[in-house]
Coordinates of C-alpha atoms and ligand atoms in Angstrom, one line a residue:
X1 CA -29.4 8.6 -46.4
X2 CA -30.5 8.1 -42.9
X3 CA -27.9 6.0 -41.0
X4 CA -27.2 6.9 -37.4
X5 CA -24.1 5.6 -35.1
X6 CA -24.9 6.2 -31.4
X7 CA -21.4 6.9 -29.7
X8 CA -22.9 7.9 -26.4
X9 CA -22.4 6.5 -23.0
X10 CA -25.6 4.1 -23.1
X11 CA -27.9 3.2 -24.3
X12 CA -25.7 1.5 -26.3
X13 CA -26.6 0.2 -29.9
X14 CA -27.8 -3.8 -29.5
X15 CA -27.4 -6.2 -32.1
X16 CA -30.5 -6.8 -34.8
X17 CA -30.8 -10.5 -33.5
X18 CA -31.7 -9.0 -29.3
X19 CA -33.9 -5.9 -31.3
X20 CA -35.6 -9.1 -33.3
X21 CA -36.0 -11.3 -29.9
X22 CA -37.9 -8.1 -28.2
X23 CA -41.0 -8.8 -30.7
X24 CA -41.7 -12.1 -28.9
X25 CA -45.1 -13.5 -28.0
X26 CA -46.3 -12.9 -24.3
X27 CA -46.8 -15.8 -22.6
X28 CA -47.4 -16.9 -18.7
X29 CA -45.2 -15.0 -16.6
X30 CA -46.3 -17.6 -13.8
X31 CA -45.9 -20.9 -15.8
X32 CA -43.1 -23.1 -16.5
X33 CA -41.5 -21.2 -19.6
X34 CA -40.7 -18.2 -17.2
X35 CA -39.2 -20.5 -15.0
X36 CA -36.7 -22.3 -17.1
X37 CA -36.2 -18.2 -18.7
X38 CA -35.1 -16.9 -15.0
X39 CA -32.7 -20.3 -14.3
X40 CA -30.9 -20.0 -17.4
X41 CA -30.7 -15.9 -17.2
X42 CA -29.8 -15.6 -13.5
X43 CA -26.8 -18.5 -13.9
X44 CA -25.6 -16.9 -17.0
X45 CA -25.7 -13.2 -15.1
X46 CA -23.6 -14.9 -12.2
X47 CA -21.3 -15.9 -14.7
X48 CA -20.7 -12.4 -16.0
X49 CA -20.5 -10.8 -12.1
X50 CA -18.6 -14.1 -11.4
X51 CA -20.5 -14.6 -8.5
X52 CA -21.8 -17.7 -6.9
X53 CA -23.9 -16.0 -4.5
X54 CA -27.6 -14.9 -4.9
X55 CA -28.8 -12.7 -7.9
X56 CA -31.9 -10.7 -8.7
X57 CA -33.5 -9.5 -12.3
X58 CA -35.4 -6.2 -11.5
X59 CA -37.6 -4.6 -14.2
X60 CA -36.5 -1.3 -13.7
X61 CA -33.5 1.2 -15.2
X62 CA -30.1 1.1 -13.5
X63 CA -30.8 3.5 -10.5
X64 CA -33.4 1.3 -9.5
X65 CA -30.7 -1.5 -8.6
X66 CA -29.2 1.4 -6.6
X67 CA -31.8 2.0 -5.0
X68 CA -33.0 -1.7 -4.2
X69 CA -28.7 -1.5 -3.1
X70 CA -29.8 1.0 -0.3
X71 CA -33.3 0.0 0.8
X72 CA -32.3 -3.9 1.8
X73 CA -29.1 -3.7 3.4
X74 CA -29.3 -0.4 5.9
X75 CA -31.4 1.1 8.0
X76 CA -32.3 5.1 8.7
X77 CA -29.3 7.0 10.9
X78 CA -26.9 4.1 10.1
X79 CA -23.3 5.3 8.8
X80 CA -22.8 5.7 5.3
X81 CA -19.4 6.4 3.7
X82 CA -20.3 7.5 -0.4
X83 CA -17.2 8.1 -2.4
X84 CA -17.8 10.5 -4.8
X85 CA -16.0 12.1 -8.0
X86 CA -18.6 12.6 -10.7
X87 CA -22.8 12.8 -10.9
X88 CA -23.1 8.9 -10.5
X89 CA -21.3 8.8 -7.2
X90 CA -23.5 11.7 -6.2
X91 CA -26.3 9.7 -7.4
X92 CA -25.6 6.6 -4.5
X93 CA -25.4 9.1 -1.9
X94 CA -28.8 10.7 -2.7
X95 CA -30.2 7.7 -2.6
X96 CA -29.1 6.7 0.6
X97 CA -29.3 10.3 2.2
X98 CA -33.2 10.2 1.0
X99 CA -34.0 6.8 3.0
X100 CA -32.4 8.5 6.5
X101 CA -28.8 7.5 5.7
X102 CA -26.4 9.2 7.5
X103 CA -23.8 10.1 4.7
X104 CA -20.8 10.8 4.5
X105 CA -19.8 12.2 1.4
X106 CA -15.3 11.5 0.8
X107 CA -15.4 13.8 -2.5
X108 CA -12.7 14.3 -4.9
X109 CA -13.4 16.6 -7.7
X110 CA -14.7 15.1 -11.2
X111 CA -12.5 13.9 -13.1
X112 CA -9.7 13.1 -10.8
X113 CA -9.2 9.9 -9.0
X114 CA -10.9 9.2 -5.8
X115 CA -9.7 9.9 -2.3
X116 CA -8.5 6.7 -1.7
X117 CA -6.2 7.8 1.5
X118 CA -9.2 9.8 3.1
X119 CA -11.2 6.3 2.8
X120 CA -8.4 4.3 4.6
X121 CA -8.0 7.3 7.4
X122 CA -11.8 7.0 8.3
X123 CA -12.0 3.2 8.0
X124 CA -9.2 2.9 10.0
X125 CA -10.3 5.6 12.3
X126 CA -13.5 3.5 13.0
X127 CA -12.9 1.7 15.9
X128 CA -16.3 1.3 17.3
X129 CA -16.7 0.0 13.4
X130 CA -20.0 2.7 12.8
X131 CA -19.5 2.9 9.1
X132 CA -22.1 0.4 7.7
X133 CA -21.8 0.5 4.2
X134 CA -19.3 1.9 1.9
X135 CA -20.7 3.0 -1.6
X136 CA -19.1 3.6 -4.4
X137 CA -19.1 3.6 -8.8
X138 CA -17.0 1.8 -10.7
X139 CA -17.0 3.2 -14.0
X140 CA -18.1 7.4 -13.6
X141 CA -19.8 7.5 -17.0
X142 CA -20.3 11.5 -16.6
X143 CA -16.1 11.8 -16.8
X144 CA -15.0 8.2 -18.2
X145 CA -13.3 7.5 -15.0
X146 CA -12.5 4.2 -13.9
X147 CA -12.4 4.1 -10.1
X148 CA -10.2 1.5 -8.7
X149 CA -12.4 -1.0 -7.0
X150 CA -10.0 -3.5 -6.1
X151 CA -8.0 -1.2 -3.7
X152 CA -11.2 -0.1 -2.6
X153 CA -12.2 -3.9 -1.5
X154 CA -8.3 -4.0 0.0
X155 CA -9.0 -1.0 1.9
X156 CA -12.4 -2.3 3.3
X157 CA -10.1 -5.3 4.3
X158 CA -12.1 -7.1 7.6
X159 CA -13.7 -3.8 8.1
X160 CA -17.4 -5.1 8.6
X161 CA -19.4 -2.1 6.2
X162 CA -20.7 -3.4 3.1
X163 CA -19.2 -2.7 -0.6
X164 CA -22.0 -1.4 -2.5
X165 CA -21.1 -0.9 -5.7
X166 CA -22.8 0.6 -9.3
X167 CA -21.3 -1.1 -12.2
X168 CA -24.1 0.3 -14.7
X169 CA -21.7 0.6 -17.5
X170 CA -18.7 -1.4 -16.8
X171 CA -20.3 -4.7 -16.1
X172 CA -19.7 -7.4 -19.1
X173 CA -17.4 -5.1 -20.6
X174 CA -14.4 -4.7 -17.3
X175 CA -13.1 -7.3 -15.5
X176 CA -14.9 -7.6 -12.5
X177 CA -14.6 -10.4 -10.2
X178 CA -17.6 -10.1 -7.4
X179 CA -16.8 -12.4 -5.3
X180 CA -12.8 -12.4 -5.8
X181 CA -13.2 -8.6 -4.6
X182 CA -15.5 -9.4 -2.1
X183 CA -18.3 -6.7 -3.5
X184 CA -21.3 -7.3 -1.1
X185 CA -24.0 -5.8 -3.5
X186 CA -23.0 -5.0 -7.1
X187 CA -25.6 -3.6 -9.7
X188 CA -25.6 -3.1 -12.8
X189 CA -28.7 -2.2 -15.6
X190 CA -29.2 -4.0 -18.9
X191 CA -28.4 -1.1 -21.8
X192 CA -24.8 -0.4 -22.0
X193 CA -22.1 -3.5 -22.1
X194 CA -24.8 -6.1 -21.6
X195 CA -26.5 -5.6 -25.6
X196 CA -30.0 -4.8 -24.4
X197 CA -32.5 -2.0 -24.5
X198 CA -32.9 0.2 -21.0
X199 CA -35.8 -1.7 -19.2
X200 CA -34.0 -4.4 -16.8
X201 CA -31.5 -4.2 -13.6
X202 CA -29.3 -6.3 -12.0
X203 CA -28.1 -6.8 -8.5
X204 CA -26.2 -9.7 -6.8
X205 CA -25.6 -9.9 -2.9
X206 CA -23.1 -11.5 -0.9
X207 CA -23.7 -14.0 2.1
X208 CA -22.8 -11.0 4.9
X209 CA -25.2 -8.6 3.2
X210 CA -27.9 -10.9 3.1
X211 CA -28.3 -11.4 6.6
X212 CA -28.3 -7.6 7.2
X213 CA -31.7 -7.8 4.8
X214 CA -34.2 -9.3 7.0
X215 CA -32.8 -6.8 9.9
X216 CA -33.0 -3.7 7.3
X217 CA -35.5 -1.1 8.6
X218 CA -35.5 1.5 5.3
X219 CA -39.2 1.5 3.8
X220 CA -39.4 -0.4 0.4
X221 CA -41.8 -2.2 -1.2
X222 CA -41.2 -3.2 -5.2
X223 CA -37.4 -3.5 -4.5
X224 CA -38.0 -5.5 -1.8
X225 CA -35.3 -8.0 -2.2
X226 CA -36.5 -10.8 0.7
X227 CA -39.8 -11.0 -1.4
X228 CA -38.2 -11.3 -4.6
X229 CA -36.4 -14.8 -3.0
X230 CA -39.4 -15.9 -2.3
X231 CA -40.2 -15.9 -5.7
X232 CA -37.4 -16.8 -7.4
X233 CA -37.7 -20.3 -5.3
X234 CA -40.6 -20.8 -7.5
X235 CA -39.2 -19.5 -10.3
X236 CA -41.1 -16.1 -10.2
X237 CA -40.8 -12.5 -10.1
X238 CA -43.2 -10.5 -7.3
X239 CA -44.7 -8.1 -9.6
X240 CA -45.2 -8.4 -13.8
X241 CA -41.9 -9.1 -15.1
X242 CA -40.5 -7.3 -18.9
X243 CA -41.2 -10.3 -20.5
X244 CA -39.2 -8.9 -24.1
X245 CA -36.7 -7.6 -22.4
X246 CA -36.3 -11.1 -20.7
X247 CA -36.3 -12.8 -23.6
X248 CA -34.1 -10.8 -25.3
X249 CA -31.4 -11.0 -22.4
X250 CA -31.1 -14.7 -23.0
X251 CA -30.2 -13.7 -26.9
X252 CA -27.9 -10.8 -26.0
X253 CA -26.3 -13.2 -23.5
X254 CA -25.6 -15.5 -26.0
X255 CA -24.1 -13.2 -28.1
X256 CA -22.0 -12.2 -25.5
X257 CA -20.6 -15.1 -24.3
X258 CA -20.2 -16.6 -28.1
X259 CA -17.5 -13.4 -28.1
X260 CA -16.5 -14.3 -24.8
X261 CA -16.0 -12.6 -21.8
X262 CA -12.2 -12.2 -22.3
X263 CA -12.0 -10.8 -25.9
X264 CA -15.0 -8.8 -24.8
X265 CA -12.6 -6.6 -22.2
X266 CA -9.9 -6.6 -25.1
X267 CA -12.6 -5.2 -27.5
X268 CA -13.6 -2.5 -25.1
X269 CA -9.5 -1.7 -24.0
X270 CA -8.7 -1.1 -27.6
X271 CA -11.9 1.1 -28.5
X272 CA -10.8 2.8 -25.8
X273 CA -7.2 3.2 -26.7
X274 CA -7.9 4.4 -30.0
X275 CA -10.5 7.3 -29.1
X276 CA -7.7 8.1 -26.6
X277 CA -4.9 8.5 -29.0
X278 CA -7.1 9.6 -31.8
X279 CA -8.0 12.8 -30.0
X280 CA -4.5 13.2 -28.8
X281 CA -3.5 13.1 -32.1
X282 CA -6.0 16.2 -32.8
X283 CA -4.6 18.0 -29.9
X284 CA -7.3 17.7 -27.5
X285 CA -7.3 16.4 -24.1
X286 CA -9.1 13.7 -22.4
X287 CA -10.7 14.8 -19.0
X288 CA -9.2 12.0 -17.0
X289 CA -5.3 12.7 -17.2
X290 CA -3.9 9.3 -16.0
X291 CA -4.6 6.5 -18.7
X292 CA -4.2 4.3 -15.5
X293 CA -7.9 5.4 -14.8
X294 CA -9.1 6.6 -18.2
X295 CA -12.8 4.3 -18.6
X296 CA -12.7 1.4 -21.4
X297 CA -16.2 2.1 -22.2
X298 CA -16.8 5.9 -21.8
X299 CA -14.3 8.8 -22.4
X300 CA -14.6 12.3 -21.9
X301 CA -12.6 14.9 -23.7
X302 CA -12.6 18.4 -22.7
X303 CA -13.8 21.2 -25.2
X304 CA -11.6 22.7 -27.8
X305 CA -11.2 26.8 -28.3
X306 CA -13.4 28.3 -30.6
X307 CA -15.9 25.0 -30.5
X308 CA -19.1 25.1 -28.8
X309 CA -20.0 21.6 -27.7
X310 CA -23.5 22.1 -28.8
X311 CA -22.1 22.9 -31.7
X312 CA -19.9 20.0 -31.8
X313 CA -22.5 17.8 -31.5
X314 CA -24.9 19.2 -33.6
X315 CA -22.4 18.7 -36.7
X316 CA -21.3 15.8 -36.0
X317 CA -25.0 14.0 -35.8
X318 CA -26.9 16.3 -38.6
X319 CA -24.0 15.9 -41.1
X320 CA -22.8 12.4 -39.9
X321 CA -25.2 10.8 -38.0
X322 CA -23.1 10.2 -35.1
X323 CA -24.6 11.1 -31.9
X324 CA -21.9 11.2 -28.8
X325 CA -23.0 12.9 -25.6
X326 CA -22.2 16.1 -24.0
X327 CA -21.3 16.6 -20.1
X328 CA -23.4 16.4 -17.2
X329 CA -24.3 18.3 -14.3
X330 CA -20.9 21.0 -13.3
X331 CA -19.1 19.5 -16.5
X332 CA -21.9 20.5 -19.0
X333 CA -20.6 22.6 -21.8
X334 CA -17.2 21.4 -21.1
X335 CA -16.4 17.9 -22.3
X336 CA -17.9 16.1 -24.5
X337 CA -18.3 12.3 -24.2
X338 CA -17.6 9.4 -26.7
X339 CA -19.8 5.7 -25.7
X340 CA -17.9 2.5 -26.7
X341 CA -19.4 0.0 -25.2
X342 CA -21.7 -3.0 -26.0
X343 CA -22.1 -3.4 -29.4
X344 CA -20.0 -1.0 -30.9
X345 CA -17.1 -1.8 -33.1
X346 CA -13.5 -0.5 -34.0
X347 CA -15.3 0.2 -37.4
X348 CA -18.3 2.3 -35.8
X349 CA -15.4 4.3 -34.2
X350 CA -14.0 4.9 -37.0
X351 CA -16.8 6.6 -38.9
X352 CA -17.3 8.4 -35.1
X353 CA -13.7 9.9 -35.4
X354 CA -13.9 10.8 -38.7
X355 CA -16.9 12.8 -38.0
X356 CA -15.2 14.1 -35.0
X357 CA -12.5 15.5 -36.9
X358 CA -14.7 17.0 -40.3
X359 CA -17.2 19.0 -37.6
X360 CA -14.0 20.0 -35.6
X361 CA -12.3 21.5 -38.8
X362 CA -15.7 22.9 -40.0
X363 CA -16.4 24.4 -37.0
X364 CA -12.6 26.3 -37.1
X365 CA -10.8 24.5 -35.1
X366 CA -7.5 23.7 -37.1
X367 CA -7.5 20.1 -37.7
X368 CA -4.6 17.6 -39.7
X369 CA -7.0 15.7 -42.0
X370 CA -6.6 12.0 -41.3
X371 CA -4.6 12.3 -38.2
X372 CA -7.1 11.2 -35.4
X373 CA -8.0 7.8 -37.7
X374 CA -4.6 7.4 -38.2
X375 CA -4.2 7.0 -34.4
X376 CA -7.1 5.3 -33.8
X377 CA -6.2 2.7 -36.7
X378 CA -2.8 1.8 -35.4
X379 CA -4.0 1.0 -32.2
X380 CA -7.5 -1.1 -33.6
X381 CA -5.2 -2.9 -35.8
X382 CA -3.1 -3.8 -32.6
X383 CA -6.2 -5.7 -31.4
Ligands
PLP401 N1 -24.7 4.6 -12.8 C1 -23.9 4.8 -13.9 C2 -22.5 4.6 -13.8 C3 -24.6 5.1 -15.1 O1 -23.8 5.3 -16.2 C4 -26.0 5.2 -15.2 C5 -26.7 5.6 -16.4 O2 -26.1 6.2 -17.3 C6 -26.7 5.0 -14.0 C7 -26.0 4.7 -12.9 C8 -28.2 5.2 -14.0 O3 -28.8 4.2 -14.7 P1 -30.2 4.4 -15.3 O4 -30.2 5.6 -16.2 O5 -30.4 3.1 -16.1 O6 -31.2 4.5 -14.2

């Protein structure tokens, strides 16, 4: 019996009613239906970033938005401070160091929180105020981190660099006030909390950052963000928009907001909480010591003695059907990664620990039977 549960950090499953709206009939990307489409999808996006400042829809994955957050807002040699503590982090300040960038890399290693002191000692260190932009990730998907962006945007204070932030899989399912925080460019990309296939991107802008666009001197051309307000004003996109995908936003968007944006976070703090206790319960240990920071949509657990994570994995999708990911980058081999985000439920999870804990006791690693959904049951049942 084929029946597959795909636990991994994104792209996360999407309800039948957004994988029904995707099989829509093309029609004028250029005509009025398109432009009543991009109202009603860009106010409902600036509900979700709670933002009332401008906000683009880019046909293009996640790291497209990041690099659409580079291109428009700096120019080449400009002063670049890119926190990094896992392979997205690492990500922003490629990005920037391949435009001409001048980066400055404030590293902590992955898995452990960011250097939040060495950020204040440089800002405050800046007197002739050099740094430019300030980039950073909220939710490190590659070690189910969650980076503390509101100290970050404390820390920034009236410091005049820009707070360029990836929310790719926290957005929808975190609280994340844009504005409140005073996040200058934020994106995010449509497959993981936001119940939609890969395909679309996300990126709002405050006020300060847009005047820096029309001065920014970093080649681009399809993430050209001055063009793509010219367009919107009519209610266009420059270039051929993903028309499904579009259309299917506005029903994943429903969906989401018919749960509400509130219960949402709950959802995604408990799933997280019961993976959390479940593989305590089993004796393993997440990556991410401090539940202060430990992700509400990814987590990472580090690799068991005698278990391969290949291994892991393998059992747990060919006998199960539940797919989680491994690590990335340094941290392949060593952790392996459980999704819960976007349309996964406590009940998904469940099956998902339950596999976790038949491959782990198949595979020889001594297991309690029932003890990891035991934990993760007393917490789901919690709320
Ligand atoms: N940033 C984070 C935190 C992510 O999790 C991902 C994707 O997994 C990306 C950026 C890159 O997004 P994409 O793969 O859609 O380009």
């Amino acid at each position: 019996m084929e029946k597959n549960y795909l636990l991994i950090p994104g792209p996360a499953p999407i309800p039948e009613a957004v994988a029904r709206a995707m099989s829509t009939e093309m029609f004028n990307h250029r005509g009025p239906r398109f432009k009543k489409l991009i109202e009603e999808l860009t106010f409902s996006l600036q509900k979700i970033f709670q933002t009332g400042e401008r906000l683009f829809i880019l046909t293009a994955s996640g790291t497209g938005a990041m690099e659409a957050a580079i291109v428009n807002f700096l120019s080449p040699g400009e002063k670049v401070i890119s926190l990094v503590n896992g392979s997205f982090g690492g990500r922003f300040a490629d990005i920037a160091s391949t435009y001409g960038a001048e980066v400055e890399r404030v590293e902590t290693p992955w898995g452990q929180p960011l250097d939040y002191e060495g950020l204040e000692a440089r800002l405050r260190a800046d007197n002739g105020r050099a740094y430019r932009a300030i980039t950073v990730v909220h939710n490190e998907s590659s070690t189910g981190m969650l980076n503390d962006l509101k100290r970050i945007s404390r820390l920034r204070g009236e410091h005049p660099a820009l707070l360029i932030v990836d929310t790719v899989s926290s957005m929808g399912a975190i609280d994340l006030p844009v504005d409140s925080w005073g996040i200058d460019v934020c994106v995010t990309g449509s497959q993981k909390a936001l119940l939609l296939p890969p395909g679309l991107a996300f990126i709002s802008v405050s006020e300060r950052a847009w005047e820096r666009a029309a001065r920014s001197k970093m080649p681009k051309y399809y993430f050209d963000l001055l063009k793509a307000q010219e367009y919107l004003e009519k209610g266009q996109t420059p270039f051929t928009p993903a028309l499904s995908q579009c259309v299917a936003l506005r029903e994943g968007l429903r969906i989401y907001f018919a749960e509400g944006r509130e219960n949402c976070y709950a959802r995604h703090r408990s799933m997280a909480r019961a993976v959390r206790e479940a593989v305590q319960a089993l004796g393993l240990q997440p990556l991410v010591k401090d539940p202060r920071y430990a992700s509400p949509t990814v987590t990472a657990i580090k690799k068991p003695e005698p278990v391969s994570v290949d291994q892991l994995r393998r059992e747990m999708f060919t006998r199960f059907g539940v797919e989680i990911a491994g690590g990335q980058g340094q941290l392949e081999g060593r952790i392996f990664r459980f999704g819960h985000l976007g349309a996964v439920t406590g009940a998904d999870l469940v099956v998902g620990i339950t596999s976790l804990e038949l491959a782990l006791q198949a595979l020889g690693y001594p297991v309690e039977p029932g003890c990891a959904v035991k934990a993760a049951e007393e917490v789901l049942k919690a709320g």
